[in-house]
Every structure is written in C-alpha cells, then in structure tokens.
PDB file of C-alpha atoms and ligand atoms in Angstrom:
ATOM      1  CA  MET A  22       0.000   0.000   0.000  1.00 42.00           C
ATOM      2  CA  LEU A  23       1.187   3.467  -0.833  1.00 43.00           C
ATOM      3  CA  ASP A  24       1.915   5.667   2.087  1.00 47.00           C
ATOM      4  CA  ARG A  25      -0.404   8.533   1.223  1.00 46.00           C
ATOM      5  CA  TRP A  26       1.312  10.745   3.701  1.00 46.00           C
ATOM      6  CA  ASP A  27       4.164  10.994   1.247  1.00 47.00           C
ATOM      7  CA  LEU A  28       2.036  11.978  -1.715  1.00 42.00           C
ATOM      8  CA  ILE A  29       1.424  15.557  -0.785  1.00 44.00           C
ATOM      9  CA  GLY A  30       3.354  18.303  -2.479  1.00 47.00           C
ATOM     10  CA  PRO A  31       7.053  18.978  -2.759  1.00 50.00           C
ATOM     11  CA  ASN A  32       9.103  17.921   0.177  1.00 56.00           C
ATOM     12  CA  ASN A  33      10.321  21.239   1.441  1.00 63.00           C
ATOM     13  CA  SER A  34      10.740  22.689   4.848  1.00 73.00           C
ATOM     14  CA  ILE A  35       8.853  25.884   4.055  1.00 74.00           C
ATOM     15  CA  ARG A  36       5.752  23.817   3.547  1.00 76.00           C
ATOM     16  CA  LEU A  37       6.293  22.037   6.832  1.00 76.00           C
ATOM     17  CA  PHE A  38       6.825  25.345   8.566  1.00 75.00           C
ATOM     18  CA  ALA A  39       3.555  26.667   7.124  1.00 76.00           C
ATOM     19  CA  LEU A  40       1.765  23.572   8.379  1.00 77.00           C
ATOM     20  CA  LEU A  41       3.188  24.024  11.835  1.00 78.00           C
ATOM     21  CA  LEU A  42       2.100  27.658  11.906  1.00 76.00           C
ATOM     22  CA  MET A  43      -1.351  26.600  10.828  1.00 74.00           C
ATOM     23  CA  LEU A  44      -1.454  24.058  13.628  1.00 74.00           C
ATOM     24  CA  LEU A  45      -0.478  26.606  16.230  1.00 72.00           C
ATOM     25  CA  GLU A  46      -3.426  28.659  15.028  1.00 70.00           C
ATOM     26  CA  LEU A  47      -5.733  25.678  15.052  1.00 68.00           C
ATOM     27  CA  SER A  48      -4.724  24.472  18.462  1.00 68.00           C
ATOM     28  CA  ARG A  49      -5.938  27.664  20.086  1.00 66.00           C
ATOM     29  CA  PRO A  50      -9.097  26.763  21.935  1.00 62.00           C
ATOM     30  CA  ALA A  51     -12.564  27.840  20.823  1.00 60.00           C
ATOM     31  CA  LEU A  52     -11.814  27.927  17.117  1.00 57.00           C
ATOM     32  CA  PRO A  53     -14.110  25.977  14.810  1.00 60.00           C
ATOM     33  CA  SER A  54     -12.807  22.719  13.390  1.00 54.00           C
ATOM     34  CA  PRO A  55     -10.658  23.147  10.329  1.00 51.00           C
ATOM     35  CA  VAL A  56     -12.174  21.975   7.084  1.00 59.00           C
ATOM     36  CA  ARG A  57      -9.070  20.615   5.423  1.00 82.00           C
ATOM     37  CA  PRO A  58      -7.724  17.353   6.814  1.00 88.00           C
ATOM     38  CA  ILE A  59      -4.069  17.515   7.827  1.00 89.00           C
ATOM     39  CA  CYS A  60      -2.634  14.335   6.373  1.00 91.00           C
ATOM     40  CA  ASP A  61       1.034  15.234   6.170  1.00 90.00           C
ATOM     41  CA  LEU A  62       2.883  12.803   8.407  1.00 92.00           C
ATOM     42  CA  ARG A  63       5.945  15.063   8.506  1.00 93.00           C
ATOM     43  CA  VAL A  64       4.076  17.140  11.052  1.00 92.00           C
ATOM     44  CA  LEU A  65       3.874  14.204  13.453  1.00 95.00           C
ATOM     45  CA  ASN A  66       7.455  13.223  12.639  1.00 96.00           C
ATOM     46  CA  HIS A  67       8.535  16.681  13.701  1.00 96.00           C
ATOM     47  CA  PHE A  68       6.714  16.299  17.032  1.00 97.00           C
ATOM     48  CA  ILE A  69       8.269  12.855  17.516  1.00 97.00           C
ATOM     49  CA  LYS A  70      11.689  14.374  16.947  1.00 97.00           C
ATOM     50  CA  GLU A  71      11.011  17.030  19.575  1.00 97.00           C
ATOM     51  CA  ALA A  72       9.748  14.377  21.984  1.00 98.00           C
ATOM     52  CA  ARG A  73      13.011  12.490  21.421  1.00 98.00           C
ATOM     53  CA  ASP A  74      15.001  15.666  22.120  1.00 98.00           C
ATOM     54  CA  ALA A  75      13.091  16.154  25.381  1.00 98.00           C
ATOM     55  CA  ASP A  76      13.741  12.547  26.336  1.00 98.00           C
ATOM     56  CA  THR A  77      17.455  12.909  25.586  1.00 97.00           C
ATOM     57  CA  ALA A  78      17.720  16.163  27.550  1.00 97.00           C
ATOM     58  CA  MET A  79      16.001  14.568  30.534  1.00 97.00           C
ATOM     59  CA  LYS A  80      18.384  11.598  30.492  1.00 96.00           C
ATOM     60  CA  VAL A  81      21.407  13.841  30.901  1.00 96.00           C
ATOM     61  CA  CYS A  82      19.758  16.314  33.263  1.00 95.00           C
ATOM     62  CA  ARG A  83      21.369  16.226  36.692  1.00 92.00           C
ATOM     63  CA  GLU A  84      19.597  18.907  38.688  1.00 93.00           C
ATOM     64  CA  GLY A  85      16.074  20.188  39.110  1.00 94.00           C
ATOM     65  CA  CYS A  86      14.598  17.593  36.848  1.00 94.00           C
ATOM     66  CA  SER A  87      12.659  15.188  38.991  1.00 95.00           C
ATOM     67  CA  LEU A  88       9.002  14.296  39.067  1.00 96.00           C
ATOM     68  CA  ALA A  89       7.389  15.142  42.414  1.00 94.00           C
ATOM     69  CA  GLN A  90       4.842  12.325  42.437  1.00 95.00           C
ATOM     70  CA  SER A  91       3.930   9.362  40.312  1.00 96.00           C
ATOM     71  CA  VAL A  92       1.586   9.934  37.386  1.00 96.00           C
ATOM     72  CA  THR A  93      -0.830   7.823  35.391  1.00 95.00           C
ATOM     73  CA  VAL A  94       0.236   7.226  31.792  1.00 97.00           C
ATOM     74  CA  PRO A  95      -1.130   5.215  28.863  1.00 97.00           C
ATOM     75  CA  GLN A  96       0.207   1.846  27.758  1.00 96.00           C
ATOM     76  CA  THR A  97       2.504   2.310  24.795  1.00 96.00           C
ATOM     77  CA  ARG A  98       3.073  -1.247  23.660  1.00 95.00           C
ATOM     78  CA  VAL A  99       1.285  -1.926  20.384  1.00 94.00           C
ATOM     79  CA  ASP A 100      -0.031  -5.373  19.599  1.00 94.00           C
ATOM     80  CA  PHE A 101      -0.952  -5.015  15.930  1.00 93.00           C
ATOM     81  CA  GLU A 102      -3.460  -7.827  15.938  1.00 95.00           C
ATOM     82  CA  VAL A 103      -5.311  -6.332  18.889  1.00 94.00           C
ATOM     83  CA  TRP A 104      -5.112  -2.853  17.361  1.00 95.00           C
ATOM     84  CA  GLU A 105      -6.450  -4.012  13.980  1.00 95.00           C
ATOM     85  CA  ASN A 106      -9.382  -5.677  15.669  1.00 96.00           C
ATOM     86  CA  LYS A 107     -10.487  -2.490  17.339  1.00 96.00           C
ATOM     87  CA  ASN A 108     -13.083  -0.326  15.665  1.00 95.00           C
ATOM     88  CA  ALA A 109     -12.516   3.329  14.878  1.00 94.00           C
ATOM     89  CA  SER A 110     -14.158   4.591  18.074  1.00 94.00           C
ATOM     90  CA  GLU A 111     -12.105   2.287  20.274  1.00 95.00           C
ATOM     91  CA  GLN A 112      -8.875   3.336  18.549  1.00 96.00           C
ATOM     92  CA  ALA A 113      -9.818   7.005  18.862  1.00 96.00           C
ATOM     93  CA  LEU A 114     -10.689   6.587  22.531  1.00 94.00           C
ATOM     94  CA  GLU A 115      -7.402   4.858  23.261  1.00 95.00           C
ATOM     95  CA  VAL A 116      -5.349   7.594  21.632  1.00 97.00           C
ATOM     96  CA  GLN A 117      -7.398  10.562  22.834  1.00 96.00           C
ATOM     97  CA  SER A 118      -7.474   9.352  26.443  1.00 95.00           C
ATOM     98  CA  GLY A 119      -3.733   8.653  26.273  1.00 96.00           C
ATOM     99  CA  LEU A 120      -3.014  12.140  24.964  1.00 97.00           C
ATOM    100  CA  TRP A 121      -5.146  13.586  27.738  1.00 96.00           C
ATOM    101  CA  LEU A 122      -3.259  11.600  30.401  1.00 96.00           C
ATOM    102  CA  LEU A 123       0.082  12.682  28.965  1.00 97.00           C
ATOM    103  CA  GLN A 124      -1.046  16.294  29.000  1.00 97.00           C
ATOM    104  CA  GLN A 125      -1.926  16.020  32.707  1.00 96.00           C
ATOM    105  CA  ALA A 126       1.344  14.272  33.455  1.00 97.00           C
ATOM    106  CA  LEU A 127       3.414  16.878  31.592  1.00 98.00           C
ATOM    107  CA  ASN A 128       1.617  19.682  33.453  1.00 97.00           C
ATOM    108  CA  LEU A 129       2.632  18.070  36.708  1.00 97.00           C
ATOM    109  CA  LEU A 130       6.162  17.536  35.501  1.00 98.00           C
ATOM    110  CA  ARG A 131       6.337  21.220  34.484  1.00 97.00           C
ATOM    111  CA  THR A 132       5.552  22.293  38.052  1.00 97.00           C
ATOM    112  CA  SER A 133       8.024  19.939  39.677  1.00 96.00           C
ATOM    113  CA  VAL A 134      10.988  20.570  37.366  1.00 97.00           C
ATOM    114  CA  THR A 135      13.076  23.677  37.998  1.00 96.00           C
ATOM    115  CA  ASN A 136      15.686  23.214  35.287  1.00 96.00           C
ATOM    116  CA  THR A 137      15.067  25.906  32.643  1.00 95.00           C
ATOM    117  CA  GLU A 138      16.304  23.886  29.695  1.00 95.00           C
ATOM    118  CA  LEU A 139      13.867  21.158  30.625  1.00 96.00           C
ATOM    119  CA  HIS A 140      11.102  23.737  30.962  1.00 97.00           C
ATOM    120  CA  SER A 141      11.437  24.660  27.324  1.00 97.00           C
ATOM    121  CA  HIS A 142      11.366  21.003  26.268  1.00 98.00           C
ATOM    122  CA  ILE A 143       8.273  20.340  28.374  1.00 98.00           C
ATOM    123  CA  ASP A 144       6.569  23.464  27.017  1.00 97.00           C
ATOM    124  CA  SER A 145       7.183  22.357  23.426  1.00 97.00           C
ATOM    125  CA  SER A 146       5.879  18.906  24.207  1.00 97.00           C
ATOM    126  CA  THR A 147       2.718  20.398  25.698  1.00 97.00           C
ATOM    127  CA  ARG A 148       2.192  22.650  22.676  1.00 96.00           C
ATOM    128  CA  ASN A 149       2.775  19.708  20.377  1.00 96.00           C
ATOM    129  CA  LEU A 150       0.148  17.625  22.180  1.00 97.00           C
ATOM    130  CA  GLN A 151      -2.319  20.456  21.548  1.00 95.00           C
ATOM    131  CA  SER A 152      -1.319  20.527  17.902  1.00 94.00           C
ATOM    132  CA  ILE A 153      -1.804  16.775  17.657  1.00 96.00           C
ATOM    133  CA  SER A 154      -5.318  17.287  19.019  1.00 94.00           C
ATOM    134  CA  ALA A 155      -5.874  19.869  16.287  1.00 92.00           C
ATOM    135  CA  VAL A 156      -4.678  17.364  13.676  1.00 94.00           C
ATOM    136  CA  LEU A 157      -7.087  14.748  15.045  1.00 95.00           C
ATOM    137  CA  ARG A 158      -9.935  17.277  14.903  1.00 92.00           C
ATOM    138  CA  SER A 159      -9.073  18.051  11.287  1.00 91.00           C
ATOM    139  CA  LEU A 160      -9.406  14.339  10.535  1.00 93.00           C
ATOM    140  CA  ASN A 161     -12.760  14.096  12.312  1.00 93.00           C
ATOM    141  CA  ILE A 162     -11.350  11.640  14.831  1.00 94.00           C
ATOM    142  CA  GLN A 163     -13.791  11.165  17.674  1.00 93.00           C
ATOM    143  CA  GLU A 164     -13.130  13.492  20.611  1.00 92.00           C
ATOM    144  CA  TYR A 165     -12.793  12.494  24.239  1.00 91.00           C
ATOM    145  CA  SER A 166     -14.384  13.701  27.457  1.00 87.00           C
ATOM    146  CA  PRO A 167     -12.030  13.414  30.416  1.00 85.00           C
ATOM    147  CA  PRO A 168     -13.313  11.139  33.197  1.00 79.00           C
ATOM    148  CA  GLN A 169     -14.404  12.251  36.651  1.00 75.00           C
ATOM    149  CA  THR A 170     -11.425  12.500  38.956  1.00 71.00           C
ATOM    150  CA  GLY A 171     -10.660   9.347  40.856  1.00 64.00           C
ATOM    151  CA  VAL A 172     -11.987   7.023  38.174  1.00 67.00           C
ATOM    152  CA  GLU A 173      -9.514   4.287  37.407  1.00 68.00           C
ATOM    153  CA  GLN A 174      -8.831   4.190  33.670  1.00 73.00           C
ATOM    154  CA  GLU A 175      -8.378   0.994  31.774  1.00 77.00           C
ATOM    155  CA  GLY A 176      -5.102   0.357  29.948  1.00 84.00           C
ATOM    156  CA  THR A 177      -3.018   2.666  32.077  1.00 92.00           C
ATOM    157  CA  TRP A 178      -0.090   2.350  34.438  1.00 94.00           C
ATOM    158  CA  THR A 179       1.946   4.680  36.594  1.00 96.00           C
ATOM    159  CA  VAL A 180       5.467   5.983  36.303  1.00 97.00           C
ATOM    160  CA  SER A 181       7.358   7.699  39.051  1.00 96.00           C
ATOM    161  CA  SER A 182      10.354   9.149  37.254  1.00 97.00           C
ATOM    162  CA  ALA A 183      10.644  12.018  34.814  1.00 97.00           C
ATOM    163  CA  THR A 184      12.736   9.965  32.388  1.00 97.00           C
ATOM    164  CA  ASP A 185      10.111   7.210  32.343  1.00 98.00           C
ATOM    165  CA  LEU A 186       7.407   9.767  31.651  1.00 98.00           C
ATOM    166  CA  LEU A 187       9.226  11.308  28.686  1.00 98.00           C
ATOM    167  CA  GLN A 188      10.018   7.842  27.354  1.00 98.00           C
ATOM    168  CA  VAL A 189       6.318   6.937  27.515  1.00 98.00           C
ATOM    169  CA  HIS A 190       5.440  10.224  25.816  1.00 98.00           C
ATOM    170  CA  LEU A 191       7.855   9.487  22.960  1.00 98.00           C
ATOM    171  CA  ASN A 192       6.703   5.896  22.558  1.00 98.00           C
ATOM    172  CA  PHE A 193       3.048   6.835  22.589  1.00 98.00           C
ATOM    173  CA  LEU A 194       3.515   9.363  19.769  1.00 98.00           C
ATOM    174  CA  ARG A 195       5.510   7.031  17.566  1.00 97.00           C
ATOM    175  CA  GLY A 196       3.258   4.069  18.311  1.00 97.00           C
ATOM    176  CA  LYS A 197      -0.470   4.483  18.728  1.00 97.00           C
ATOM    177  CA  VAL A 198      -0.747   8.113  17.618  1.00 97.00           C
ATOM    178  CA  ARG A 199       1.110   7.336  14.405  1.00 97.00           C
ATOM    179  CA  LEU A 200      -1.038   4.265  13.741  1.00 96.00           C
ATOM    180  CA  LEU A 201      -4.234   6.232  14.247  1.00 97.00           C
ATOM    181  CA  LEU A 202      -3.094   8.904  11.798  1.00 96.00           C
ATOM    182  CA  LEU A 203      -1.970   6.333   9.230  1.00 94.00           C
ATOM    183  CA  GLY A 204      -5.388   4.700   9.327  1.00 94.00           C
ATOM    184  CA  ALA A 205      -7.467   7.876   9.339  1.00 94.00           C
ATOM    185  CA  PRO A 206     -10.282   7.542   6.785  1.00 92.00           C
ATOM    186  CA  ALA A 207      -9.990  11.270   5.950  1.00 91.00           C
ATOM    187  CA  CYS A 208      -6.531  10.568   4.502  1.00 91.00           C
ATOM    188  CA  GLN A 209      -7.285   7.378   2.594  1.00 87.00           C
ATOM    189  CA  HIS A 210      -8.488   8.826  -0.711  1.00 71.00           C
ATOM    190  CA  ASP A 211      -6.050   9.831  -3.394  1.00 53.00           C
ATOM    191  CA  VAL A 212      -4.800  13.361  -3.475  1.00 50.00           C
ATOM    192  CA  SER A 213      -5.371  14.712  -6.958  1.00 44.00           C
TER     193      SER A 213
HETATM  194  C1  NAG B 325     -16.936  -0.466  18.735  1.00 77.89           C
HETATM  195  O1  NAG B 325     -16.733  -1.502  19.649  1.00 77.89           O
HETATM  196  C2  NAG B 325     -17.333  -1.283  20.929  1.00 77.89           C
HETATM  197  C3  NAG B 325     -16.886  -2.385  21.873  1.00 77.89           C
HETATM  198  O2  NAG B 325     -16.912  -3.630  21.260  1.00 77.89           O
HETATM  199  C4  NAG B 325     -18.849  -1.215  20.770  1.00 77.89           C
HETATM  200  O3  NAG B 325     -19.449  -0.980  22.025  1.00 77.89           O
HETATM  201  C5  NAG B 325     -19.178  -0.086  19.804  1.00 77.89           C
HETATM  202  O4  NAG B 325     -20.570  -0.063  19.557  1.00 77.89           O
HETATM  203  C6  NAG B 325     -18.426  -0.258  18.486  1.00 77.89           C
HETATM  204  N1  NAG B 325     -18.639   0.938  17.692  1.00 77.89           N
HETATM  205  C7  NAG B 325     -18.901   0.906  16.399  1.00 77.89           C
HETATM  206  C8  NAG B 325     -19.094   2.230  15.738  1.00 77.89           C
HETATM  207  O5  NAG B 325     -18.968  -0.123  15.776  1.00 77.89           O
END
C-alpha cells in the first residue's frame, strides 16, 4: 500500500513550517474545526523528533529535573493484531485518552521541574500535544471527554520518574498516535 502521507506536495521545509504555523493557530481553543484534513505525516514526525530531544535532555539532566509524584500514563506497547481488531471509536478513545493523560502528566512535571532547559522542552511537548489534538480534529477523529477525577482508567499504568514519563510520551507518539493517523479515513483517498 502506498503511504499517502508521502504523496502531498514537494518535500520542502517551508511547507512544513507553514503547516506548523497553521497548527499553532488551530490548536488555540474555541476555534471551529478546520475543514481541510491535515494528512502530512511530517508534522507528526517533527513532534516525535522534539519528543526524542526532550527525552534525551532529561536523560542527561542532573539537577532540578525530577518528578514530584507518580503519574498515570497510557500503555505504549502496540499489539498489531489487537489494534487491527479495534473499531474506529475504540482506537480514537485509546489515543485521545492517552493524549489527555500525557497532557496532565506533563503539566505536573512542568511544576516539579526547575531546570530551565527542561522547561522549554516540556513546554514544546505540551504545545505539540495540543497541535496533535488539532490534527485529530481536522481528521474528524472522535473526541474524548475526560473522566471524573478518581476514576480508574483501563489500559493505564503509573510511572514515578521524569525519564520514564518522557520515554512513555515518545513511545506513545511514535506508536499508537502514528497508527491512528496512518489509518485515518480522511486521509485514505487519493490526493489529486
Ligand atoms: C466499537 O466496539 C465497541 C466495543 O466492542 C462497541 O461498544 C461499539 O458499539 C463499536 N462501535 C462501532 C461504531 O462499531
């Protein structure tokens, strides 16, 4: 199967930059859903790269970079057979709830870290999660309502270190988020 994400336009960084700017606009709250689906996988690849940079920076960080309390995070391991057998709403729920959990976890990490270099990595990661939500909205992926506090969520676990959290964040983006985008019906027809 052709990877349709590669079919769009000339591969230049100006185009990617324009897409990113558009996403920053779109990820502002209270704007109507965009009409055009964002199917360019380079956008996600860029966010994955930044997540990897954050992970790397955390691994070498020696001071002011710890997580104050353990946080709930999504499972990142992908079993393709299980994934393929899920319907679109189940896949959307799994990714959207995972992104929501990661957002909460990164907010907590932001308040417990004092290292300024790490702050900028965490801030980018948070912005990128919002942009990913904007991409999902553009693809008409089902949205998610956060649960009442105290409700135990299925398919989650806890991590207690900052490096584990950023590792989970990275793996979630390059695993389930990527799979959901690759399978998005809004991106399956040919670009003409
Ligand atoms: C998806 O699967 C869930 C659980 O099996 C089911 O409750 C739901 O109705 C299904 N949704 C669709 C759109 O088929």
